Coordinates of C-alpha atoms and ligand atoms in Angstrom, one line a residue:
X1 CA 131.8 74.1 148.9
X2 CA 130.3 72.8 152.4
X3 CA 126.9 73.5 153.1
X4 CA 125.6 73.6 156.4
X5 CA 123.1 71.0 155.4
X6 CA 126.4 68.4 154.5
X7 CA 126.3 64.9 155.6
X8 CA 129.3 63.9 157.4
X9 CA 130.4 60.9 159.5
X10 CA 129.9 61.7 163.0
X11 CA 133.7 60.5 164.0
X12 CA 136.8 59.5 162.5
X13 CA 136.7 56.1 164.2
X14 CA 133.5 55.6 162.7
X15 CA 134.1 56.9 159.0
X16 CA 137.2 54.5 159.4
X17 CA 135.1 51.4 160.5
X18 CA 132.3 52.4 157.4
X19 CA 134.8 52.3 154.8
X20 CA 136.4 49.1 156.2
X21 CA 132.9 47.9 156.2
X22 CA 132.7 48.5 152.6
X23 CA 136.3 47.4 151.5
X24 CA 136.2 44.2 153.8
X25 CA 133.5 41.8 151.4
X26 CA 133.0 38.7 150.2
X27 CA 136.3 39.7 148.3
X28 CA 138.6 38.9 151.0
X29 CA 136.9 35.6 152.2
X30 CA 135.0 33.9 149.7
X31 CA 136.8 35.9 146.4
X32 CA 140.4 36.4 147.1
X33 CA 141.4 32.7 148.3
X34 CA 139.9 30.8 145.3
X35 CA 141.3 33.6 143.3
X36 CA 145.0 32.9 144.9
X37 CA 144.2 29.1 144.6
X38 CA 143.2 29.0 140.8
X39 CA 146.6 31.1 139.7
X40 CA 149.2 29.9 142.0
X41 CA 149.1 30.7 145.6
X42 CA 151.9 32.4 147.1
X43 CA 152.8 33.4 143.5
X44 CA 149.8 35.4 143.1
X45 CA 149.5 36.5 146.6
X46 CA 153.3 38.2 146.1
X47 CA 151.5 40.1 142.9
X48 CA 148.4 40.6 144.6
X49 CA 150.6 42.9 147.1
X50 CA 152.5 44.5 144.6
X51 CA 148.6 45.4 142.8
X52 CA 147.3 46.4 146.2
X53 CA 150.4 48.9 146.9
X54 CA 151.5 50.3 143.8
X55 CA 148.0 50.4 142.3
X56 CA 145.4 50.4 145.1
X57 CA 146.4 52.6 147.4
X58 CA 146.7 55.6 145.1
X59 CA 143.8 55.3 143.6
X60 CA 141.8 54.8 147.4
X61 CA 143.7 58.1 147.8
X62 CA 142.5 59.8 144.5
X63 CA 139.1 58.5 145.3
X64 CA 138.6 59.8 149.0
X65 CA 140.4 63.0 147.7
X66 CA 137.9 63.3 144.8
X67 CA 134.7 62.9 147.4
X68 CA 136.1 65.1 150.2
X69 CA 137.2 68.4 147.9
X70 CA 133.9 68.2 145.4
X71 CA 131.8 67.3 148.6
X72 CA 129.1 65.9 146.2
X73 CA 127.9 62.6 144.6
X74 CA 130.0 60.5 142.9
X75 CA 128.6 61.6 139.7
X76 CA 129.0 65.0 139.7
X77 CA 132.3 65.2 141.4
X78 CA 133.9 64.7 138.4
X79 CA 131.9 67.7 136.6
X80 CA 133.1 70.2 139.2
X81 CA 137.1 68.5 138.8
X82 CA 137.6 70.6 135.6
X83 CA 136.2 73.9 135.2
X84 CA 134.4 73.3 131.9
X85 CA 133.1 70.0 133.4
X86 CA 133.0 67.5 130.4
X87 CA 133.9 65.1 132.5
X88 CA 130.7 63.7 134.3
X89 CA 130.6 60.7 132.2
X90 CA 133.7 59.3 134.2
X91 CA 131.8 59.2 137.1
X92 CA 129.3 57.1 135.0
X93 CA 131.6 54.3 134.6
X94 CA 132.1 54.0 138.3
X95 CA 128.5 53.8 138.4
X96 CA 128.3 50.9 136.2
X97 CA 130.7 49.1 137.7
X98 CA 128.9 49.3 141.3
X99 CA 126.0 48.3 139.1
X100 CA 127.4 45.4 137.6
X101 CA 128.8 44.3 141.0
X102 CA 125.0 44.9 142.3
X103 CA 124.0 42.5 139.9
X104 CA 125.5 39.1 141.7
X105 CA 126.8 40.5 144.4
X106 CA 123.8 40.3 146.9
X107 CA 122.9 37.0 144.8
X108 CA 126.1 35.4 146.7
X109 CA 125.0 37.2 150.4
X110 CA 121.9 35.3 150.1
X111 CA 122.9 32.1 150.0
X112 CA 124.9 32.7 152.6
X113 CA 122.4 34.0 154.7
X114 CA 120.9 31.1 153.8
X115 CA 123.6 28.8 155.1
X116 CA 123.5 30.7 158.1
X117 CA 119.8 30.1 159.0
X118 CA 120.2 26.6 158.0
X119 CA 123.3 26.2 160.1
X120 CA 121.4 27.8 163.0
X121 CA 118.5 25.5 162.3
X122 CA 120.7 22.6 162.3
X123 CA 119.2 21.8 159.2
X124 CA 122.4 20.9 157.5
X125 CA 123.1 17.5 157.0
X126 CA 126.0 17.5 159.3
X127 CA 127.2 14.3 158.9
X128 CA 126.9 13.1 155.5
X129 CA 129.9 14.8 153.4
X130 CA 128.7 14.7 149.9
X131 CA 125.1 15.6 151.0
X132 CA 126.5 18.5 151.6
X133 CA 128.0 19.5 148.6
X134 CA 124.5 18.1 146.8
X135 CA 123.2 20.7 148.8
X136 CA 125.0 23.8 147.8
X137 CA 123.5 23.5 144.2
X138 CA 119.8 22.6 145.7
X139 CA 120.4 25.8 147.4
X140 CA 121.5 28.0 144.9
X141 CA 119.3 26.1 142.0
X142 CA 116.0 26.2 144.5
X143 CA 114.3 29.6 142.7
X144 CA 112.7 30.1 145.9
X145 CA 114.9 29.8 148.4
X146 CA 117.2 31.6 146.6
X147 CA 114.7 34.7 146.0
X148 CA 114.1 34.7 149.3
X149 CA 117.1 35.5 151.0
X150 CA 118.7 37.7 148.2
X151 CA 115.4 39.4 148.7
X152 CA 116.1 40.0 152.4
X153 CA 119.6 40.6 152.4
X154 CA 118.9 43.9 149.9
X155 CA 115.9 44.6 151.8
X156 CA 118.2 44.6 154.9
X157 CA 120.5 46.6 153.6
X158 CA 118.3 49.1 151.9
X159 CA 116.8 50.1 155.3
X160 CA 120.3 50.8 156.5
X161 CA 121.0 53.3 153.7
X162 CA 117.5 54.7 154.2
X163 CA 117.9 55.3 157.9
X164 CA 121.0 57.5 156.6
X165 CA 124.5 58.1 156.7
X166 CA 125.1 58.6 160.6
X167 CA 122.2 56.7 161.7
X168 CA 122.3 53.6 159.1
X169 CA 125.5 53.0 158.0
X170 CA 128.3 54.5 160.8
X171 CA 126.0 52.5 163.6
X172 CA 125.5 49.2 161.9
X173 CA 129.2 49.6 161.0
X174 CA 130.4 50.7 164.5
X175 CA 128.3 47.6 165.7
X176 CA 129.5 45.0 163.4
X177 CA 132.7 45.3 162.4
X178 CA 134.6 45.0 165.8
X179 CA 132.7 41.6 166.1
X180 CA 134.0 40.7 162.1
X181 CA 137.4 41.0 163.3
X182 CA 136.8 39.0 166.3
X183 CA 135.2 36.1 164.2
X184 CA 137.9 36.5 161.8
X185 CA 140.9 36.5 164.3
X186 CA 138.9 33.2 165.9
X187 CA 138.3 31.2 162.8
X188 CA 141.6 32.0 161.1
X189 CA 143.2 30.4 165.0
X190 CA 140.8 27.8 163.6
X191 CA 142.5 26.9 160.5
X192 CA 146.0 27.3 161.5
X193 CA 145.3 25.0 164.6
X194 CA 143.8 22.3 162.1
X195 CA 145.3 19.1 159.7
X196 CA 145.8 21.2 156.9
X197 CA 147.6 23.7 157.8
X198 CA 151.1 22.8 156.7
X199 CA 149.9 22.2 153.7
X200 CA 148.1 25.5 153.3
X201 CA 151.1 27.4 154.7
X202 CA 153.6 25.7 152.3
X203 CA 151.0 26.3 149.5
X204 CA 151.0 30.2 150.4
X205 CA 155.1 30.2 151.0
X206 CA 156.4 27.7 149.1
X207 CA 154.4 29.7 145.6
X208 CA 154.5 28.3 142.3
X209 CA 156.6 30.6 140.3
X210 CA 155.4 29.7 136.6
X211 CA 152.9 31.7 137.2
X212 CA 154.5 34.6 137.5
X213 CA 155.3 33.8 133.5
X214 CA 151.6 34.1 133.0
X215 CA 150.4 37.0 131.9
X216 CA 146.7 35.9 133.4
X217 CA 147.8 35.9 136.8
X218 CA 148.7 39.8 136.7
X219 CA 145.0 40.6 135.9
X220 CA 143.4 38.3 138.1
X221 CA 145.9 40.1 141.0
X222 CA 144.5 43.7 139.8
X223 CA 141.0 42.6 139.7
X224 CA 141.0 41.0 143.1
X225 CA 142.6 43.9 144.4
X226 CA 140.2 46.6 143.3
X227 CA 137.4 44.7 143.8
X228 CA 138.8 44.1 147.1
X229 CA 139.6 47.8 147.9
X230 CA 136.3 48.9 146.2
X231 CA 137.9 51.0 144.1
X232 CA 136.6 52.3 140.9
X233 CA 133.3 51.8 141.7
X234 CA 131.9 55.4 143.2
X235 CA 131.7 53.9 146.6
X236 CA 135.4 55.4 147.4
X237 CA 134.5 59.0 146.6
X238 CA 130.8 58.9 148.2
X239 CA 132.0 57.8 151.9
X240 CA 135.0 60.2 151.1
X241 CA 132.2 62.7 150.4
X242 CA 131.3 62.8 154.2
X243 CA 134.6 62.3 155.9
X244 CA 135.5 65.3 158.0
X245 CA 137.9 67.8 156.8
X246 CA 140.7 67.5 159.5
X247 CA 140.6 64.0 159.3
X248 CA 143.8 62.8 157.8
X249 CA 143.4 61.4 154.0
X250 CA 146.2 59.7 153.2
X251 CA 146.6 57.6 157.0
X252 CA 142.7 56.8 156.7
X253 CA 143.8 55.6 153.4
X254 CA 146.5 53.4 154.7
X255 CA 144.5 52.3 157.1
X256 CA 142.0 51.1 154.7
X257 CA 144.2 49.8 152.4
X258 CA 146.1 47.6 155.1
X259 CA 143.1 46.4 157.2
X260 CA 141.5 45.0 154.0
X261 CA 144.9 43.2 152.8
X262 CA 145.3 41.7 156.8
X263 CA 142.1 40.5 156.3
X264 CA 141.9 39.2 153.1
X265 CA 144.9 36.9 154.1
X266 CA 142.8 35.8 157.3
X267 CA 140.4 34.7 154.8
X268 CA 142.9 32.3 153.1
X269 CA 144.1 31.3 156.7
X270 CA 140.2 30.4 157.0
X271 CA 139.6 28.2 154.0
X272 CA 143.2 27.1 152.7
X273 CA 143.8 24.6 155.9
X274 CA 140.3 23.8 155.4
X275 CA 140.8 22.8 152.0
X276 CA 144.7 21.1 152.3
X277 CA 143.2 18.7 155.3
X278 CA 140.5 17.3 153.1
X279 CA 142.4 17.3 150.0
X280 CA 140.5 19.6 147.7
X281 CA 142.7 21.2 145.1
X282 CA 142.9 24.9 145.9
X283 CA 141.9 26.2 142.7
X284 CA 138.7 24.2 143.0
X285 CA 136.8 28.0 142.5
X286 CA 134.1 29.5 144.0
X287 CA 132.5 26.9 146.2
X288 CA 135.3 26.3 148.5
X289 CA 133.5 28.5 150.8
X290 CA 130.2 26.9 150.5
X291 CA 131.2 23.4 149.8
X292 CA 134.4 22.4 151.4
X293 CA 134.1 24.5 154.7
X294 CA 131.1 22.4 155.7
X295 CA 132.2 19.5 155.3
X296 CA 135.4 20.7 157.3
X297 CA 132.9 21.9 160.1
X298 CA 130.6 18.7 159.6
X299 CA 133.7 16.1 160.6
X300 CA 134.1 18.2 163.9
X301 CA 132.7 18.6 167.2
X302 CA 132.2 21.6 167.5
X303 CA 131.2 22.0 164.2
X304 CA 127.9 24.0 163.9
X305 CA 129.8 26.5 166.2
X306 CA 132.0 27.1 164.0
X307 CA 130.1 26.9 160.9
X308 CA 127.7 30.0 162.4
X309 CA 130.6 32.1 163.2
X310 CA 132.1 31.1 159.7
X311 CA 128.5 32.3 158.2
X312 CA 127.5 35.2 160.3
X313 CA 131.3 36.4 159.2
X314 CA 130.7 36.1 155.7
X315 CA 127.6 37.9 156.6
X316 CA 128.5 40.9 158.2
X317 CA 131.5 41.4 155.2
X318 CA 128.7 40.9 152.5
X319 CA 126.0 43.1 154.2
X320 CA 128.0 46.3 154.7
X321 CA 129.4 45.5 151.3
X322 CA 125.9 46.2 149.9
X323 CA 125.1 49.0 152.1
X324 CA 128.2 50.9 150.2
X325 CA 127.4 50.1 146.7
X326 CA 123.9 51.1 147.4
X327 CA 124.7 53.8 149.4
X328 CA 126.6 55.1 145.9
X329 CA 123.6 54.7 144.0
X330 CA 121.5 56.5 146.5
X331 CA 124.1 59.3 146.5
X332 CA 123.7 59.8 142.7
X333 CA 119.7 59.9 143.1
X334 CA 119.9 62.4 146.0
X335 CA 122.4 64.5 144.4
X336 CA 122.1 64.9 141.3
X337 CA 118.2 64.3 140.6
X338 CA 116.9 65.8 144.2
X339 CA 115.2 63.1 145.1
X340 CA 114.8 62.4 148.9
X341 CA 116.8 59.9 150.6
X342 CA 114.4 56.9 151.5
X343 CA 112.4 57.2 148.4
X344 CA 115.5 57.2 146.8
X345 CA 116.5 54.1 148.7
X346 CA 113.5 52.5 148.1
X347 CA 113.6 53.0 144.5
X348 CA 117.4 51.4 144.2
X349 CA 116.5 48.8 146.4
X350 CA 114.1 47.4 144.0
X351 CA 116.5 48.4 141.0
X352 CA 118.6 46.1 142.3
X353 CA 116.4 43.2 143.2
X354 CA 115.2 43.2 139.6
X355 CA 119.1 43.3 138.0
X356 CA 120.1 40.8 140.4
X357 CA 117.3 38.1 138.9
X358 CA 119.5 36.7 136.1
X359 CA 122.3 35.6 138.5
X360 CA 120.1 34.8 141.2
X361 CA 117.8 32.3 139.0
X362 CA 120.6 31.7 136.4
X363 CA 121.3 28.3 139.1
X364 CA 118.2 27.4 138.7
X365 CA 115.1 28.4 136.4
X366 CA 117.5 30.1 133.9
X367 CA 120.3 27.7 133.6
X368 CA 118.0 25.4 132.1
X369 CA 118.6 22.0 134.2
X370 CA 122.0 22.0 134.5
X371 CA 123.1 24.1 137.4
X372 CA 126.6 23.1 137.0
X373 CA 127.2 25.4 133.8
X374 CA 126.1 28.6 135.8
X375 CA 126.1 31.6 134.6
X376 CA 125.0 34.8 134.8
X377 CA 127.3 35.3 137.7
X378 CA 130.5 34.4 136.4
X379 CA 129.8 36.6 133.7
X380 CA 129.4 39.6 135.5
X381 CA 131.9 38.7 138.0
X382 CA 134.1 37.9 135.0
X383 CA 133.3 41.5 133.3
X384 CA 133.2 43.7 136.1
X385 CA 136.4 42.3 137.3
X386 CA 138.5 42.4 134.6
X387 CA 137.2 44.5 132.6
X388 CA 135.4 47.6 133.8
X389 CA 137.8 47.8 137.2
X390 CA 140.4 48.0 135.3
X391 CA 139.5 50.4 132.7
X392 CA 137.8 52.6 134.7
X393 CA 140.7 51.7 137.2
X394 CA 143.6 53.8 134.5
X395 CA 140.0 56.5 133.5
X396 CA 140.5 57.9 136.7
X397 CA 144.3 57.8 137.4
X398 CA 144.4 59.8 134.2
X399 CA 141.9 61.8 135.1
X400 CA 143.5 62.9 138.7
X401 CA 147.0 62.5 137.1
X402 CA 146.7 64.9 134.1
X403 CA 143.0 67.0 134.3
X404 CA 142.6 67.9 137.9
X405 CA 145.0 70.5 138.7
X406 CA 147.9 69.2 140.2
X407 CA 147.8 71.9 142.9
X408 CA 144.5 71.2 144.0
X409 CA 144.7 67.7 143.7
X410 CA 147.8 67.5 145.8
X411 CA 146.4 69.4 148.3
X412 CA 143.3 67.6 148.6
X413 CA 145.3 64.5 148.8
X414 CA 147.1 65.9 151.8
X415 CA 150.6 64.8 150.4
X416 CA 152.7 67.1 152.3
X417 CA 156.5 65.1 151.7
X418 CA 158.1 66.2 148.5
X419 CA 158.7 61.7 147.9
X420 CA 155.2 61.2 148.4
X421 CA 153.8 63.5 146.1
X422 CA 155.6 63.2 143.3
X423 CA 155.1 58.9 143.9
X424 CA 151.4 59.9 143.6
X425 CA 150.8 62.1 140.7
X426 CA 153.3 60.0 138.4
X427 CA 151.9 56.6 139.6
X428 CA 148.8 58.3 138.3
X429 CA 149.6 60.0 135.4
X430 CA 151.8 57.0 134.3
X431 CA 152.4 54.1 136.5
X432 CA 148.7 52.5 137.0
X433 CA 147.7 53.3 133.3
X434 CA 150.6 51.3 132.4
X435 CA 150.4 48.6 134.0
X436 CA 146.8 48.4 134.1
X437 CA 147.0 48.2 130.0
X438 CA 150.0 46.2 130.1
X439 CA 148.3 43.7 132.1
X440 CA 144.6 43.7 129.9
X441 CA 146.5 43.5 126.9
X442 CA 148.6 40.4 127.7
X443 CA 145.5 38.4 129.1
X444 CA 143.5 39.1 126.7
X445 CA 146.6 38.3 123.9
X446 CA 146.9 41.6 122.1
X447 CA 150.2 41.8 122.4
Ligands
LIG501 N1 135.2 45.3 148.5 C1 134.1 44.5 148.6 C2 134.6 43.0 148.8 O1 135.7 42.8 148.9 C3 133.2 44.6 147.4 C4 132.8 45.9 147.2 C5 133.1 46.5 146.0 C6 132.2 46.7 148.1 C7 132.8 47.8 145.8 C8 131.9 48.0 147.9 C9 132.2 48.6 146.7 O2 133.8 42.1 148.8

């Protein structure tokens, strides 16, 4: 099915360092620890786990195994599954999900390249604590501030994707993502070294089991986690699409799977301490990262340091976040339409600056005056995350499970042990659809 012409990662090391680029997001470091925080901490980090094994990490197989045997976009890889190919329109939902993530997503990277310049500018008002918080809505509510740097963090990463798979996105990733991990490692030092953190460790160890009884916290844990991962959302089976062929599937899976969970809990080693030594309540949401931190950073020394390495992390995670879901997009247009790559980049790139508007100006010109009642951006957070991840989460576990040919689909998979293979095919065909509408139907009370 290879044509000479095939795009592939040039290495291993870097196809592994791409799709950590993609998996490791704002999910794991602004997401995942007010997600813990507003359903129970250690409770829902123990479920989280669970979601991330039993659930994830099939499906990031399925997904990679999907893109590497079809070799095409993420579209048509499901018409060639199944020899009378009705199923393209699965590859559809994927599609809308990276859309609907596209819609807030780079809304959220630029206001934090916006803290970033600001922090770099000094321009933060350092010292007066509830300044700061003031000026996290005058940030996100300013319609032209905000414009601005959503506007450059897609135009940044739609020159990535247009310089190409090799030369855009296995560089930028090859560049960035060793220092991620070194800001990560440093700032998660950070917060364990700091006031709070025996509060935040007996907050993550010492979990509050009635939430376990709550049938919320199960979906919130699969949400996060696929969101997290990236799965369900195309981007899985177009970097799978160029991963070499003697590359081993299921330990780049692993590998995946476990360097996005490490990091995620560096995240909440980040902000938890953070939030425990100045007495916020953990499930305060989703400004913890842009409220509390700073004022964390503001009461210290060396402050501004840290708040720029906090920043430029949450950057680089956002950034190559973007660069995947775009990348999808582009995929579809080059592969299925014939359309060449940078048009094609060009052309999603200001897609995506026009679907991003609502949750970009719904802060400000679109919340009409009251920027606490935002918004747009919950609400596609909200429906993405629990509702199209998850269906299309238990579409394509059925559709591996049951219409792909087991054969093929095992040996795609590269499950060699007897255990193994039979875990994956009946997690697939049973397990993850299960659960997944176990889980939706309790939250949502139909049952
Ligand atoms: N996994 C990313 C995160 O955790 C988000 C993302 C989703 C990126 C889908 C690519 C594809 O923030």
């Amino acid at each position: 099915m290879q044509t000479p012409s095939q795009t592939l990662w040039k290495s291993r090391r870097g196809f592994l360092l791409a799709a950590m680029g993609s998996a490791v997001g704002l999910g794991n470091i602004w997401r995942f620890p007010y997600v813990a925080g507003e359903n129970g901490g250690g409770a829902f980090i123990l479920v989280y786990l669970g979601a991330v094994a039993m659930l994830g990490l099939p499906l990031v197989i399925a997904e990679l195994a999907i893109g590497r045997s079809q070799r095409s976009d993420p579209v048509s890889a499901f018409a060639t599954l199944e020899p009378r190919g009705r199923f393209r329109w699965v590859g559809w939902i994927g599609i809308a999900a990276c859309i609907g993530i596209l819609s807030y997503y780079p809304v959220i990277t630029g206001w934090v390249a916006n803290y970033l310049a600001r922090t770099l500018a000094l321009a933060l008002p350092w010292n007066e604590a509830d300044a700061i918080s003031l000026d996290f809505s005058a940030i996100a509510a300013h319609p032209g501030q905000a414009l601005l740097w959503y506007g450059i963090a897609i135009a940044v990463a739609t020159a990535v994707v247009a310089a190409g798979v090799r030369n855009g996105i296995e560089k930028i990733s090859k560049a960035l993502m060793p220092l991620f991990l070194l800001l990560a490692l440093g700032l998660a030092a950070w917060g364990l070294g700091n006031d709070g953190a025996a509060g935040a460790l007996a907050f993550i160890f010492r979990p509050d089991w009635r939430f376990l009884a709550l049938p919320s916290t199960y979906l919130a844990a699969i949400g996060q986690a696929f969101f997290s991962l990236g799965v369900a959302m195309a981007v899985l089976i177009t970097y799978g699409g160029y991963m070499a062929r003697d590359q081993r599937l299921p330990r780049a899976a692993l590998t995946i799977v476990a360097g996005d969970t490490a990091i995620a809990m560096l995240g909440g080693l980040i902000l938890f301490p953070a939030v425990f030594a100045l007495g916020f309540d953990p499930a305060e949401g989703a400004a913890l990262a842009f409220v509390v931190l700073p004022q964390m950073f503001a009461a210290m020394p060396a402050g501004i340091g840290l708040g720029i390495g906090f920043y430029l992390l949450l950057l680089i995670a956002a950034l190559t976040s973007i660069i995947a879901l775009i990348e999808a997009l582009v995929a579809v247009a080059v592969g299925r339409w014939r359309i060449a790559r940078k048009p094609a980049a060009l052309a999603v790139g200001l897609a995506v600056f026009m679907i991003g508007l609502p949750a970009t100006l719904g802060y400000g010109l679109l919340s009409r005056g009251d920027p606490g009642t935002a918004t747009w951006l919950d609400l596609a957070d909200g429906l993405t995350s629990q509702i199209l991840l998850p269906l299309n989460g238990i579409v394509l576990a059925l559709m591996v499970g049951w219409v792909w040919s087991r054969a093929r689909s095992e040996e795609a998979a590269e499950l060699r042990d007897a255990p193994w293979r039979h875990g994956w095919i009946w997690s697939l065909r049973i397990g993850i659809p299960l659960s997944i509408l176990a889980a939706m139907a309790k939250a949502f009370d139909l049952l």
